[in-house]
C-alpha positions as YAML, in Angstrom:
chain: A
units: angstrom
residues:
- id: 1
  name: MET
  ca: [241.41, -4.46, 114.00]
- id: 2
  name: MET
  ca: [244.54, -5.71, 115.72]
- id: 3
  name: LYS
  ca: [245.30, -9.44, 115.68]
- id: 4
  name: ARG
  ca: [247.30, -11.17, 118.40]
- id: 5
  name: PHE
  ca: [249.50, -14.20, 117.79]
- id: 6
  name: CYS
  ca: [250.96, -16.50, 120.41]
- id: 7
  name: ILE
  ca: [254.64, -17.45, 120.02]
- id: 8
  name: LYS
  ca: [255.73, -20.97, 120.94]
- id: 9
  name: CYS
  ca: [258.20, -20.82, 123.85]
- id: 10
  name: GLY
  ca: [259.40, -22.63, 126.99]
- id: 11
  name: SER
  ca: [257.22, -23.62, 129.94]
- id: 12
  name: ASN
  ca: [258.41, -20.76, 132.20]
- id: 13
  name: GLN
  ca: [257.79, -18.13, 129.53]
- id: 14
  name: ALA
  ca: [254.97, -16.54, 127.58]
- id: 15
  name: ALA
  ca: [255.30, -14.58, 124.36]
- id: 16
  name: TYR
  ca: [252.89, -13.03, 121.89]
- id: 17
  name: PHE
  ca: [252.76, -10.25, 119.34]
- id: 18
  name: ASP
  ca: [250.18, -7.81, 118.07]
- id: 19
  name: ILE
  ca: [250.06, -6.80, 114.42]
- id: 20
  name: LEU
  ca: [250.22, -3.00, 114.39]
- id: 21
  name: GLU
  ca: [250.23, -2.48, 110.63]
- id: 22
  name: GLN
  ca: [250.26, -4.58, 107.48]
- id: 23
  name: THR
  ca: [252.34, -3.40, 104.51]
- id: 24
  name: ALA
  ca: [253.05, -4.89, 101.09]
- id: 25
  name: ASP
  ca: [256.31, -6.35, 102.45]
- id: 26
  name: GLY
  ca: [255.10, -7.68, 105.81]
- id: 27
  name: TYR
  ca: [253.93, -6.60, 109.25]
- id: 28
  name: ARG
  ca: [254.92, -4.10, 111.89]
- id: 29
  name: VAL
  ca: [254.51, -6.00, 115.16]
- id: 30
  name: ARG
  ca: [254.78, -5.36, 118.90]
- id: 31
  name: ILE
  ca: [256.30, -8.41, 120.59]
- id: 32
  name: THR
  ca: [255.72, -9.01, 124.30]
- id: 33
  name: ARG
  ca: [257.80, -11.59, 126.17]
- id: 34
  name: ILE
  ca: [257.12, -12.50, 129.81]
- id: 35
  name: SER
  ca: [259.74, -14.48, 131.72]
- id: 36
  name: ASN
  ca: [260.24, -14.85, 135.48]
- id: 37
  name: GLY
  ca: [257.69, -12.10, 136.12]
- id: 38
  name: TYR
  ca: [259.42, -9.58, 133.86]
- id: 39
  name: GLU
  ca: [257.82, -8.19, 130.72]
- id: 40
  name: LYS
  ca: [259.84, -7.04, 127.72]
- id: 41
  name: ILE
  ca: [258.20, -5.23, 124.79]
- id: 42
  name: LEU
  ca: [259.83, -4.76, 121.40]
- id: 43
  name: ASP
  ca: [258.52, -3.19, 118.18]
- id: 44
  name: ASP
  ca: [259.84, -4.95, 115.08]
- id: 45
  name: PHE
  ca: [259.12, -5.84, 111.45]
- id: 46
  name: MET
  ca: [258.29, -9.34, 110.20]
- id: 47
  name: ASP
  ca: [258.40, -9.91, 106.44]
- id: 48
  name: ASN
  ca: [255.70, -11.93, 104.68]
- id: 49
  name: GLN
  ca: [257.89, -14.97, 104.07]
- id: 50
  name: LEU
  ca: [258.94, -15.27, 107.73]
- id: 51
  name: PHE
  ca: [255.34, -14.80, 108.90]
- id: 52
  name: GLU
  ca: [254.02, -17.53, 106.58]
- id: 53
  name: THR
  ca: [256.82, -19.92, 107.57]
- id: 54
  name: CYS
  ca: [256.11, -19.40, 111.28]
- id: 55
  name: VAL
  ca: [252.38, -20.05, 110.77]
- id: 56
  name: LYS
  ca: [252.97, -23.18, 108.68]
- id: 57
  name: THR
  ca: [255.41, -24.67, 111.22]
- id: 58
  name: GLY
  ca: [253.19, -23.85, 114.20]
- id: 59
  name: TYR
  ca: [255.77, -21.52, 115.79]
- id: 60
  name: ILE
  ca: [253.05, -18.84, 115.90]
- id: 61
  name: PHE
  ca: [249.28, -19.16, 115.94]
- id: 62
  name: GLU
  ca: [246.45, -16.64, 116.09]
- id: 63
  name: MET
  ca: [244.81, -16.23, 119.48]
- id: 64
  name: LYS
  ca: [241.03, -16.44, 119.26]
- id: 65
  name: GLU
  ca: [240.11, -13.91, 121.95]
- id: 66
  name: SER
  ca: [240.44, -10.20, 121.24]
- id: 67
  name: ALA
  ca: [243.72, -8.46, 121.95]
- id: 68
  name: SER
  ca: [242.13, -6.22, 124.58]
- id: 69
  name: SER
  ca: [240.96, -9.17, 126.71]
- id: 70
  name: VAL
  ca: [244.37, -10.87, 127.01]
- id: 71
  name: ALA
  ca: [247.38, -9.94, 129.13]
...
């Protein structure tokens, strides 16, 4: 089951990431950024400490709808 998280960003932008895989050290994620009608996709790694900090500060939050119904 893939979870999708919204990333806090400016009013003319949208950004989110999907968790592709969870490891002992963190998460493999696919980040999608949409700005001025252009979409940029990047695969990256987010360690556990960074993930928890982003959740606690509200920089990221889990989207309630399923990943397949958003985009």
